[in-house]
Amino acid sequence: MKAWFSESGQRVEVFIPSRRWFRPLMGRCCQACTPRSWDGFYHARLCSLGFCSATRVTEEDTRYRGWLVRRICCILAVGSWKVLTNTPRDLLERVCSNKRVQDVAASQACSCRRDSKFQQQCKEKVLGILARIQAPLCLPILRLCSWALLHFLSRLFLSVQLHRGQLEMVLRATRTPGVPLVFLSTHKSQVDGLLLSFLLFSQGLGVPRVTVGNLTCSPCLRALLGCLGAVFLPTRMEQALSDQDGELPAAVLASYVEEVLRSQQPLVVFLEEPCAPWHLSSPARAWLAPLYSAVRDGAVPDILLVPVGIAYDQTPDRFCRNGAHSAQALGLGACLWAACRALCRCFGCARVDLAQPFSLQEFVSQSLICRSSTRKPLEELLPTILGVPQLDYSRTDGPEHRMTTSSEAEEETMVTKLGLHALSDATACSAVTAVGITSALLLHKHHKCVRLSQLMADFAWLLEEALLRQHDVSFSGQLRALVLHSLALLSAHLTLYHLAPLGDVMVVVKDSAETQWELSRHSAQLVPVFASEAVGACAIRALLVELLPFVGEAPCPSSIAFSEDELHHKILALLQLLPPSLLGLKPCQPLDCQSQDVLDKLTLCGLLKTEEEGEHYLCDVSSRRCSRTPHWTNLDFSESDSDSDDNHRKRCFRICEPTDSPGFLLFFCHLLSPVLATYVRAVTFLEQYSWPQPEAMCACALQQFLAENGLECPMWSLVLSTLQSFKSIGVLKEMPSPLGPLLHLVQPFSSSEGRGKLRAFLEQFMQL
């Protein structure tokens, strides 16, 4: 089997008999939530424009030619980049005259009489808050740092790839009159802000305002970043939003965002934290709320949102593995020292993908329409776990039963939906790296060791499967060079032995917690690519576990047929358990549709084959029936329809291992093993922890517990996913208190019997 890629970077060719694969142009917006934006700014010819390296500057990027230009082309190119727009000079007066700011200031004043003294005090407060949020751009420092950043990035990465078709699509969106652009990006490293600011500035999109999340900066570093376009949340605004002291900072922030949008400055919002991928961060919610209110209140006619995906072969930093930022502020000297140390290493390639822009106004309108339409609710998952009938248990405190009409709750719901949807789009458009494919094979398929020739064959197989699912890759080159490149980047966790008689190389994975953590972190990027297949494979395993006590000796899996209802029941249970953001699934898609999509993909990839009922064993061991019933079964077909009997026939599926993909099913089962293993260990934590507790303290305690009980380096994102899942299915319940919201352990799981049922429910999906 051979595989290689065209050197132009425009096409990926995998030579498996009579097959040729092309790079898909990813990032199409959601047709269900934004149908009018689906055809906007997009053209099929954009796929053929190829890639460019943003850090490669030549004399062709300047207006001049000659031998001297070739030596100073970087200086000439940076000097020619256009700033386009800047902060209005009368920004303070505009913010102070904002009605929301004036109303909040008047409500906090001892006297509502608006004399000159009151106005001066209000202006001083607003000025102090505004100074903590932003600073005017300093063009000399901006161009000097851009020149330095150009050389720094070219030394740090082999290339920084950007698709010309995606860039042209965004440039078309910038020509929409009166509509600003906001980039909603994933967050893989603390270098992301500088990288995106450099890319947008160098590609003619202007100097963006880049939001800074929970990172604590020293005053010197904060001032420098502010001159380059960084914007910060007001101090402790997230904690004080519910207090009276937090109303004025929130009002000033909302007014400032409106002015940024009116001035057509690009805005970059990071949806997650580097230590917690797949989770919408609290700073992201704080920045998304003013965007929603600006469109709702008519401050701007519309906003075009551009999801951004970032992929690294190796992330340039190791910030916050445990999820808690250091209490010590990050200084300018520490950043310079970290940059000097990073220049001594090679981090491979970086890739930035820009998804199709979509309208925020259309998204909000379509969301309100979809919310007004009622759907039949799914079965509760908690009664299934506890083994009680659905009619005997009802969660009246779930979010679907809470009715509220407050504008704050409506805004919070819309902001959360927008953030999760944008995070799903940004994750979907992120390219898969060679290191990610190699790590997934070493961790989930070859646990101890593998020959290089076998690893190359599996690499080509997994690459083909990723391209078939319309996910692009961030690399090009010969197959052997790609695998050796990824092994070199993972060399600290591998040992290579040359097999002289065979002329091959044995790749041995080091047995350490650090190695497991590193491989898990890299291989996680494949979970959104194969999420449906992984969920389906775990559901099949759960059915096999239920079947074994009834058939005696373990039969061959290919001799067993499963009923469609039982497959859907297991798939729905796993989809209800796992957060959609963890699987990269769109939150707007109903779970029953996702369940059908999982079943269809299992059939398409050859893991399941349709069977007639009665030919083999039938896995239908439970007396319960799935509530999911096809809508056409209630229709009254005439007796003259010759196919009426076939419509009511029960569908069955048989496991079928593809001949060209051995171990496909086990590989998909292992993809979700790190997540499910964390959930199982967390069940023991429920017994040993004292309840109730705030969620932040509970998350830190859970991570410490996991580190002391089998997971020396637990991923912070999995800790947050565990608490989120336990809250969504009803194991934990959040209730208000004078000290803030507290997590309570639900009564059925206070006993060892209830926790045992929860553990058994989770372990049925695990490939041990």
C-alpha atoms as one frame of an Amber mdcrd trajectory, in Angstrom:
protein
   0.000   0.000   0.000   1.402   3.399  -0.988   0.334   6.894  -0.084   1.785
  10.278  -0.873   0.679  13.853  -1.457   1.263  16.371  -4.206   3.993  18.852
  -3.326   1.808  21.806  -4.357  -0.353  21.171  -1.307  -3.545  21.526  -3.365
  -4.396  17.856  -3.569  -3.976  14.772  -1.431  -3.605  11.528  -3.355  -3.792
   8.179  -1.619  -2.983   5.378  -4.027  -5.093   2.440  -3.042  -6.229   0.550
  -6.161  -8.147   2.920  -8.470  -8.848   5.538  -5.766  -7.802   9.193  -5.638
  -8.663  11.522  -2.781  -8.842  15.293  -2.794  -8.677  17.747   0.077 -12.189
  18.796   1.107 -12.897  22.473   1.716 -14.190  22.317   5.263 -16.146  24.794
   7.314 -19.543  25.093   5.639 -22.009  26.727   8.016 -25.012  24.900   9.448
 -27.773  24.687   6.862 -30.428  24.127   9.530 -29.546  27.143  11.706 -28.390
  29.553   8.969 -29.997  28.506   5.650 -29.509  31.914   3.980 -25.835  32.029
   4.935 -25.252  28.594   3.421 -24.700  30.022  -0.082 -23.104  33.269   1.035
 -19.449  34.053   0.222 -18.896  30.503  -0.998 -18.000  29.195  -4.440 -16.893
  25.725  -5.496 -13.778  27.073  -7.240 -12.397  28.202  -3.865 -11.344  24.593
  -3.204  -8.705  24.721  -5.949  -6.870  27.840  -4.760  -4.438  25.848  -2.618
  -2.412  26.853   0.422   0.028  29.569   1.322   2.506  29.924   4.160   1.836
  33.105   6.107   5.425  33.286   7.353   7.015  33.113   3.890   7.562  36.687
   2.672   9.334  37.445  -0.629   9.863  40.493  -2.810   6.580  39.658  -4.571
   4.799  40.677  -1.359   6.112  44.239  -1.797   5.764  46.922  -4.463   9.488
  46.890  -5.238  11.958  44.572  -6.961  15.689  44.106  -6.885  18.563  42.529
  -4.938  18.254  45.018  -2.071  14.491  44.403  -1.800  15.125  40.676  -1.483
  17.205  41.357   1.617  14.812  43.768   3.343  11.530  42.414   1.952  10.229
  41.580   5.466  10.625  45.196   6.594   8.990  46.538   3.418   6.110  44.048
   3.623   5.321  44.781   7.274   5.447  48.509   6.565   2.902  48.135   3.766
   0.304  46.209   5.785  -2.837  48.278   6.326  -4.388  48.927   9.734  -7.751
  49.852   8.125  -9.611  50.998  11.274  -8.684  52.061  14.787 -10.454  52.938
  18.011 -12.499  56.184  17.766 -10.783  59.152  19.380 -13.948  60.102  21.253
 -14.389  56.584  22.653 -14.705  57.785  26.261 -17.455  60.284  25.396 -19.353
  57.654  23.417 -19.196  55.133  26.240 -20.190  57.710  28.867 -23.176  58.816
  26.782 -24.411  55.250  26.398 -27.859  54.929  27.968 -27.105  51.638  29.705
 -23.942  53.058  31.297 -25.760  56.191  32.465 -28.651  54.195  33.955 -26.309
  51.898  35.889 -24.223  54.823  37.140 -27.336  56.697  38.270 -28.674  53.667
  40.149 -25.404  53.360  42.076 -25.187  57.054  42.965 -26.380  58.252  46.356
 -28.420  60.917  44.638 -30.005  60.618  41.260 -29.564  64.351  40.663 -27.278
  64.554  37.642 -25.159  67.597  38.479 -21.632  68.292  37.249 -20.031  66.507
  40.210 -21.990  63.351  39.518 -21.063  63.403  35.835 -17.379  63.875  36.671
 -17.387  60.943  39.097 -19.183  58.783  36.562 -16.674  59.723  33.874 -13.733
  58.864  36.146 -15.204  55.452  36.946 -15.856  54.713  33.283 -12.372  55.880
  32.336 -10.811  53.549  34.893 -12.845  50.569  33.689 -12.188  51.386  30.030
  -8.448  51.632  30.676  -8.504  48.104  32.134 -10.337  46.823  29.040  -8.319
  48.299  26.165  -5.634  50.704  25.032  -5.230  52.605  21.741  -3.135  50.920
  19.078   0.469  52.096  18.893   1.411  51.765  15.201   5.243  51.923  15.589
   5.208  49.217  18.280   2.644  47.240  16.254   4.811  47.142  13.126   8.001
  46.446  15.082   6.399  43.527  16.929   4.864  42.226  13.682   8.332  42.152
  12.092   9.731  40.344  15.139   6.769  37.959  15.196   7.279  37.140  11.518
  10.821  35.947  12.229   9.779  34.223  15.467   6.997  32.196  13.831   9.185
  31.244  10.866  11.742  29.818  13.321   9.141  28.215  15.569   7.204  26.342
  12.853   8.159  24.737   9.576   5.189  26.534   8.043   1.978  28.318   9.057
  -0.561  27.099   6.514  -3.589  29.090   5.410  -6.025  28.060   2.680  -6.312
  30.717  -0.026  -9.918  29.739  -0.723 -10.916  30.253   2.902  -9.091  33.590
   2.946 -10.878  34.745  -0.201 -14.206  33.736   1.346 -13.543  35.907   4.416
 -12.278  38.817   2.294 -15.593  38.738   0.439 -17.396  38.965   3.771 -15.429
  42.077   4.756 -16.903  43.911   1.765 -20.422  43.640   3.220 -21.308  47.279
   4.030 -21.989  48.098   7.672 -21.559  44.529   8.927 -18.512  43.791  11.160
 -16.654  40.489  11.397 -16.088  38.525  14.600 -13.770  35.506  14.605 -14.754
  32.739  17.054 -11.721  30.529  17.519 -10.619  27.392  19.262  -7.767  27.883
  21.734  -4.870  25.422  21.680  -1.992  27.549  22.958  -1.234  30.916  24.502
   0.470  31.784  21.202  -2.901  31.687  19.414  -3.666  35.352  20.071  -0.404
  36.579  18.565  -0.715  34.101  15.691  -4.251  35.142  14.685  -3.468  38.836
  15.076  -0.427  38.425  12.815  -2.360  36.403  10.224  -5.288  38.805   9.940
  -2.989  41.842   9.821  -0.715  40.328   7.163  -3.567  39.083   4.950  -5.307
  42.448   4.612  -8.045  42.000   7.217  -6.821  44.773   9.519  -5.589  44.696
  13.087  -8.068  42.712  15.186  -9.008  43.225  18.795  -8.043  39.920  20.452
  -9.705  38.894  23.702  -7.556  37.598  26.554  -9.109  34.934  28.775  -8.140
  33.914  32.292  -4.410  34.496  31.802  -3.074  36.847  34.483  -0.574  39.364
  33.043   1.806  41.764  34.721   1.145  45.509  34.168   4.081  45.755  31.751
   2.944  42.793  29.644  -0.665  43.955  29.795   0.321  47.413  28.490   2.336
  45.901  25.623  -0.458  43.538  24.602  -2.942  46.423  24.764  -0.834  48.410
  22.284  -0.961  45.394  19.942  -4.760  45.100  20.099  -5.441  42.859  23.107
  -8.616  43.506  25.113  -9.282  42.285  28.649 -12.322  41.660  30.766 -12.761
  44.128  33.649 -11.211  42.839  36.845 -13.317  40.098  38.469 -16.270  40.919
  36.251 -17.269  37.272  35.951 -17.537  36.862  39.723 -19.314  40.183  40.208
 -21.883  40.015  37.459 -24.625  39.162  39.911 -23.596  41.897  42.317 -24.283
  45.582  42.075 -20.535  46.265  41.777 -20.415  44.248  38.576 -23.192  46.105
  36.768 -21.093  49.112  35.733 -18.137  47.063  34.352 -20.596  44.913  32.412
 -22.332  47.997  31.009 -19.011  49.593  30.024 -17.884  46.352  28.381 -21.118
  46.085  26.389 -20.843  49.713  25.292 -17.195  49.254  24.292 -18.016  46.165
  22.197 -20.746  48.141  20.417 -18.240  50.859  19.519 -15.747  48.294  18.261
 -18.437  46.777  16.055 -19.567  50.160  14.747 -15.992  51.072  13.795 -15.702
  47.817  11.760 -12.730  46.542  13.759 -12.335  42.755  13.586 -12.802  41.047
  16.941 -11.290  37.676  17.909 -13.008  35.704  20.708 -11.512  32.452  22.002
 -14.263  29.985  22.852 -12.236  27.687  25.107  -9.166  27.610  27.306  -5.990
  25.740  26.239  -6.222  23.507  29.312  -9.910  22.679  28.724 -10.725  22.013
  25.065 -14.312  21.257  24.013 -15.742  23.396  26.831 -17.182  26.881  26.401
 -15.214  29.045  28.837 -16.694  31.686  31.119 -14.660  34.510  29.466 -16.100
  33.439  26.117 -19.635  33.749  27.497 -18.772  37.213  28.836 -17.628  38.340
  25.375 -20.455  36.676  23.438 -23.181  38.311  25.540 -22.421  41.880  24.289
 -22.416  40.586  20.704 -25.889  39.141  21.116 -27.222  42.257  22.865 -25.707
  44.526  20.171 -27.718  42.779  17.462 -30.822  42.419  19.628 -30.849  46.121
  20.574 -30.085  47.302  17.041 -26.664  48.817  17.782 -25.446  47.143  14.575
 -27.639  45.701  11.822 -25.887  42.329  11.865 -22.616  40.552  12.688 -20.849
  37.986  10.510 -19.334  35.242  12.662 -16.333  33.286  11.363 -15.431  30.075
  13.243 -11.656  29.481  13.282  -9.859  26.181  13.799  -6.200  25.989  14.842
  -4.037  22.867  14.679  -0.430  22.319  15.760   1.831  19.331  15.342   3.123
  20.296  18.791   1.689  23.098  20.893   4.351  25.705  21.722   3.573  25.823
  25.443   2.509  23.668  28.356   0.347  26.146  30.275  -2.062  24.969  32.916
  -2.203  21.212  32.610  -4.191  21.070  35.812  -6.613  23.745  34.681  -5.736
  26.336  37.310  -3.731  29.317  36.204  -0.826  30.320  38.384  -1.609  32.956
  40.952   1.612  34.707  39.963   1.144  37.120  37.064   2.895  36.287  33.815
   5.599  38.882  33.181   7.271  40.170  30.056  10.626  38.697  31.089   9.115
  35.231  31.544   7.541  35.448  28.072  10.857  36.439  26.464  12.662  33.599
  28.250   9.986  31.112  27.146  10.304  32.378  23.561  14.084  31.903  23.618
  13.695  28.351  24.924  11.043  27.587  22.283  13.404  28.675  19.493  15.693
  25.791  20.430  13.008  23.297  19.385  10.965  22.595  16.269   7.219  22.317
  16.737   6.394  21.057  13.269   3.676  22.810  11.279   0.740  25.006  12.232
  -2.539  25.262  10.360  -5.311  27.886  10.636  -8.711  27.197   9.034 -11.374
  29.863   8.492 -14.918  28.518   8.276 -17.754  30.009   6.251 -19.119  33.245
   7.802 -22.704  33.142   9.019 -25.152  35.793  10.167 -25.743  36.223  13.888
 -29.130  37.815  13.261 -30.210  34.847  11.150 -28.926  32.412  13.771 -30.937
  34.122  16.521 -34.107  34.295  14.415 -33.841  30.661  13.354 -33.163  29.584
  16.947 -36.341  31.301  18.136 -38.324  29.542  15.399 -36.845  26.145  16.269
 -37.498  26.706  19.975 -41.176  27.406  19.324 -41.591  24.045  17.578 -42.236
  21.228  20.053 -40.666  17.782  19.819 -41.476  14.592  21.651 -39.056  14.370
  24.612 -36.675  11.450  24.817 -36.743   8.870  27.576 -34.972   9.878  30.768
 -31.563   8.255  31.149 -31.599   8.104  34.947 -34.408   5.517  35.212 -32.478
   3.348  32.739 -29.401   3.529  34.972 -31.368   2.734  38.135 -33.446   0.024
  36.450 -36.856   1.530  37.232 -39.746   2.085  34.795 -39.990   5.455  33.110
 -43.446   6.114  34.579 -42.118   5.654  38.123 -39.472   8.322  37.788 -39.700
  11.857  36.507 -37.131  14.626  36.811 -39.254  17.683  37.336 -36.213  19.797
  38.093 -34.508  19.315  34.710 -33.915  22.206  32.387 -36.663  21.112  30.046
 -39.189  21.505  32.880 -38.045  24.915  34.002 -40.190  27.696  32.573 -38.777
  31.171  32.777 -39.506  34.361  30.891 -36.757  36.584  32.265 -34.664  38.365
  29.658 -31.465  37.423  31.523 -32.278  33.718  31.271 -33.176  34.057  27.602
 -29.914  35.872  26.887 -27.894  33.279  28.792 -29.568  30.456  26.874 -28.963
  32.112  23.504 -25.329  32.933  24.321 -24.669  29.346  25.411 -26.300  27.962
  22.283 -24.332  30.333  20.064 -21.047  29.520  21.798 -21.535  25.750  21.623
 -22.603  25.924  17.987 -19.589  28.058  17.034 -17.281  25.757  19.011 -18.689
  22.760  17.124 -18.131  24.514  13.767 -14.599  25.555  14.709 -13.737  22.031
  15.843 -15.201  20.544  12.662 -13.085  22.764  10.411  -9.835  22.039  12.282
  -7.397  19.928  10.295  -6.042  16.599  11.536  -2.285  16.499  12.115   0.135
  13.691  11.352   1.088  13.555  15.032  -2.585  13.102  15.924  -2.987  10.123
  13.587   0.234   8.485  14.784  -0.651   9.040  18.453  -4.102   7.505  17.985
  -2.594   4.411  16.364   0.042   3.996  19.080  -2.447   4.509  21.909  -5.612
   2.792  20.660  -4.418   0.175  18.153  -0.804  -0.741  19.020  -0.561  -0.392
  22.785   2.993  -1.625  23.345   4.974  -1.776  20.121   4.593  -1.905  16.334
   6.823  -2.265  13.309   7.322   0.861  11.217   6.005  -0.840   8.069   2.777
  -1.785   9.854   2.479   1.702  11.321   2.816   3.210   7.831   0.092   0.941
   6.475  -2.244   1.841   9.343  -1.404   5.539   8.895  -2.497   5.381   5.244
  -5.666   3.509   6.238  -6.633   6.007   8.930  -5.797   8.924   6.624  -8.147
   7.519   4.001 -10.938   7.124   6.535 -10.503  10.725   7.729 -10.645  12.094
   4.178 -13.725   9.993   3.457 -15.461  11.786   6.327 -14.702  15.212   4.807
 -11.969  16.148   7.295  -8.805  17.709   5.946  -5.259  17.033   7.113  -2.554
  19.567   7.847   0.332  17.828   6.075   1.683  16.803   2.699   4.650  14.698
   1.616   5.709  11.089   1.238   4.178   8.576   3.588   7.438   7.389   5.162
   8.616  10.971   5.721   5.300  11.890   7.362   5.394   8.961   9.797   9.054
   9.583  10.670   8.282  13.294  11.165   5.532  12.502  13.659   7.725   9.928
  15.434  10.481  12.536  15.739   8.084  14.958  17.427   7.044  12.159  19.824
  10.614  10.922  20.351  10.597  11.751  24.080   7.900   9.104  24.601   9.118
   6.403  22.191  12.067   4.086  21.761  13.125   2.952  18.269  15.020  -0.290
  17.583  16.489  -1.155  14.196  15.672  -4.718  13.097  18.691  -5.523  10.932
  17.544  -8.870   9.488  14.186  -7.461   8.390  15.364  -3.978   7.468  12.530
  -2.578   9.578  12.204  -0.449  12.712  10.418  -1.434  15.924   8.556   1.436
  17.608   8.143   0.855  21.372   5.883   3.084  23.475   7.302   4.037  26.872
   5.245   2.875  29.831   4.733   6.120  31.749   1.897   8.422  32.751   3.530
  11.277  30.856   3.461   9.222  27.646  -0.190   8.275  28.122  -1.126  11.906
  28.738   0.764  13.154  25.671  -0.655  10.515  23.337  -4.173  11.061  24.699
  -3.892  14.799  24.143  -2.811  14.379  20.524  -5.216  11.565  19.656  -8.210
  13.524  21.021  -8.359  15.453  17.748  -9.593  12.267  16.045 -12.630  11.919
  18.327 -14.760  14.488  16.398 -13.746  12.801  13.126 -14.924   9.336  14.184
 -17.391  10.314  16.922 -20.388   8.561  15.360 -18.479   5.356  14.702 -16.996
   5.393  18.225 -20.413   5.800  19.838 -21.835   3.024  17.652 -18.949   0.673
  18.432 -19.384   1.195  22.176 -23.128   0.543  21.805 -22.393  -2.731  19.987
 -20.037  -3.756  22.785 -22.717  -3.017  25.384 -25.159  -5.283  23.536 -22.562
  -8.059  23.364 -22.025  -7.763  27.135 -25.790  -8.168  27.695 -25.989 -11.126
  25.321 -23.184 -13.301  26.709 -25.091 -14.575  29.817 -27.902 -15.841  27.569
 -25.899 -17.723  24.920 -23.450 -19.580  27.159 -20.132 -19.869  25.375 -19.028
 -16.763  23.550 -20.169 -17.061  19.941 -18.476 -15.488  16.967 -19.623 -11.825
  16.806 -20.356 -12.152  13.103 -22.969 -14.814  13.891 -25.066 -12.414  15.979
 -27.742 -10.084  14.655 -28.929  -7.079  16.661 -32.374  -5.573  16.585 -32.594
  -1.987  15.412 -34.533  -0.894  18.500 -31.865  -2.145  20.897 -29.103  -0.522
  18.883 -30.928   2.795  18.964 -31.560   2.443  22.686 -27.849   1.970  23.487
 -26.749   4.706  21.090 -29.218   7.180  22.564 -28.067   6.339  26.092 -24.451
   7.096  25.191 -25.387  10.283  23.326 -27.336  11.491  26.371 -24.395  10.671
  28.631 -21.581  12.384  26.710 -21.568  16.163  26.096 -22.073  17.046  22.399
 -19.040  19.360  22.469 -16.849  16.437  23.549 -17.916  14.472  20.458 -17.836
  17.468  18.133 -21.547  17.051  17.349 -23.773  19.971  16.453 -25.983  20.922
  19.424 -28.842  21.886  17.094 -29.304  18.312  15.847 -31.836  16.241  17.853
 -30.499  13.140  19.561 -32.789  10.772  17.709 -31.465  12.124  14.397 -27.915
  11.729  15.654 -28.711   8.152  16.649 -29.950   7.375  13.151 -26.848   9.044
  11.716 -24.639   6.809  13.875 -26.420   3.711  12.615 -26.133   4.851   8.998
 -22.395   5.510   9.320 -21.801   2.105  10.881 -23.520   0.572   7.869 -21.622
   2.705   5.368 -18.205   1.912   6.836 -18.985  -1.820   6.741 -19.174  -2.560
  10.468 -22.864  -3.471  10.273 -24.733  -5.325   7.574 -28.518  -5.507   7.239
 -29.895  -8.968   8.004 -33.256 -10.681   7.753 -34.798 -11.505  11.128 -34.382
 -15.095  12.276 -31.247 -16.033  10.341 -28.903 -15.683  13.351 -29.056 -15.075
  17.053 -31.102 -12.008  17.819 -29.815  -9.732  20.553 -33.083  -8.582  22.112
 -32.559  -9.606  25.730 -34.382  -6.741  27.423 -38.109  -6.548  27.924 -38.075
  -2.776  27.516 -38.827  -1.263  24.160 -37.216   1.884  22.846 -39.618   4.797
  22.649 -38.148   5.806  19.310 -40.787   4.770  16.758 -40.585   5.677  13.066
 -43.303   8.165  12.200 -44.420   6.206   9.149 -45.536   3.176  11.212 -48.680
   5.041  12.267 -49.750   5.758   8.689 -52.659   3.825   7.178 -51.365   2.136
   4.024 -53.864   0.655   1.665 -54.055  -3.118   1.313 -53.121  -2.808  -2.334
 -49.575  -1.789  -1.370 -47.554  -4.907  -2.030 -44.669  -3.687   0.162 -46.757
  -3.031   3.278 -45.523  -6.190   4.989 -41.896  -5.229   4.429 -42.414  -1.795
   5.999 -43.380  -3.363   9.323 -40.669  -5.997   9.277 -38.168  -5.666  12.075
 -34.710  -4.662  10.841 -31.654  -6.483  12.139 -27.940  -5.847  11.755 -24.975
  -8.215  11.833 -21.388  -7.333  12.782 -19.194  -7.454   9.699 -15.442  -6.810
   9.987 -14.167  -5.101   6.791 -11.415  -7.139   5.137  -9.317  -4.045   4.354
  -9.711  -2.595   7.878  -8.901  -5.246  10.511  -9.463  -4.163  14.087 -11.769
  -1.332  13.000 -14.382  -2.021  15.696 -11.885  -2.317  18.566 -10.111   0.864
  17.473 -13.361   2.830  17.599 -14.196   1.376  21.027 -10.818   2.498  22.362
 -11.308   6.092  21.138 -13.776   6.784  23.957 -11.975   4.693  26.586 -10.146
   7.655  28.224 -13.450   9.471  28.673 -15.404   6.505  30.008 -12.528   5.421
  32.277 -12.585   8.869  33.877 -16.345   8.583  34.397 -15.992   5.167  36.064
 -13.298   6.385  38.472 -15.449   9.413  39.281 -18.173   7.101  40.636 -15.875
   6.198  43.536 -15.230   9.900  44.051 -18.970  10.423  44.649 -18.733   8.236
  47.747 -15.574   9.727  49.251 -16.397  13.402  48.697 -18.560  15.429  51.057
 -21.614  17.115  49.555 -22.776  19.789  48.783 -19.823  21.754  47.366 -19.256
  24.546  44.813 -18.536  23.227  41.318 -15.066  24.806  41.119 -13.936  23.133
  44.349 -15.534  19.870  43.247 -13.609  19.934  39.948 -10.266  20.495  41.691
 -11.011  17.736  44.205 -12.004  15.340  41.407  -8.778  15.996  39.528  -6.734
  15.391  42.683  -8.673  12.179  43.332  -8.041  10.940  39.786  -4.341  11.736
  40.112  -4.160   9.645  43.287  -6.158   6.727  41.894  -4.724   5.533  38.616
  -4.476   8.703  36.507  -1.266  10.508  37.345  -1.894  13.210  34.721  -5.692
  13.560  34.361  -6.796  15.943  31.640  -8.685  18.945  32.970 -11.140  18.792
  30.069 -12.181  15.257  31.073 -12.741  16.410  34.650 -15.104  19.135  33.429
 -16.828  16.683  31.071 -17.442  14.286  33.951 -19.166  16.905  36.097 -21.137
  18.192  33.113 -22.377  14.692  32.256 -23.266  13.859  35.846 -25.281  17.072
  36.079 -27.067  16.524  32.751 -28.199  12.956  33.540 -29.245  13.806  37.110
 -26.507  12.292  39.270 -25.562  15.745  40.537 -27.957  18.658  40.942 -27.041
  22.326  41.159 -29.052  24.289  43.712 -28.795  27.942  44.812 -27.504  28.955
  48.223 -26.504  32.213  49.970 -22.868  31.437  49.123 -23.619  30.698  45.477
 -24.682  27.591  43.508 -23.768  24.277  45.133 -23.630  20.771  43.700 -25.722
  18.189  45.564 -25.531  14.422  45.170 -28.958  13.092  44.183 -30.472  10.730
  46.751 -30.424   7.437  44.738 -26.631   7.663  44.415 -26.004   8.251  48.098
 -26.217   4.480  48.555 -23.669   1.940  47.367 -26.395   0.165  45.381 -27.139
   3.254  43.284 -23.446   3.930  42.657 -22.956   0.282  41.683 -25.706   0.567
  39.080 -24.109   3.738  37.716 -20.711   2.018  37.515 -22.203  -0.998  35.735
 -23.994   1.279  33.276 -20.735   3.028  32.391 -18.549  -0.081  32.229 -20.766
  -1.756  29.646 -19.522   0.736  27.034 -15.817   0.393  27.891 -13.336  -1.693
  25.950 -11.151  -2.984  28.793
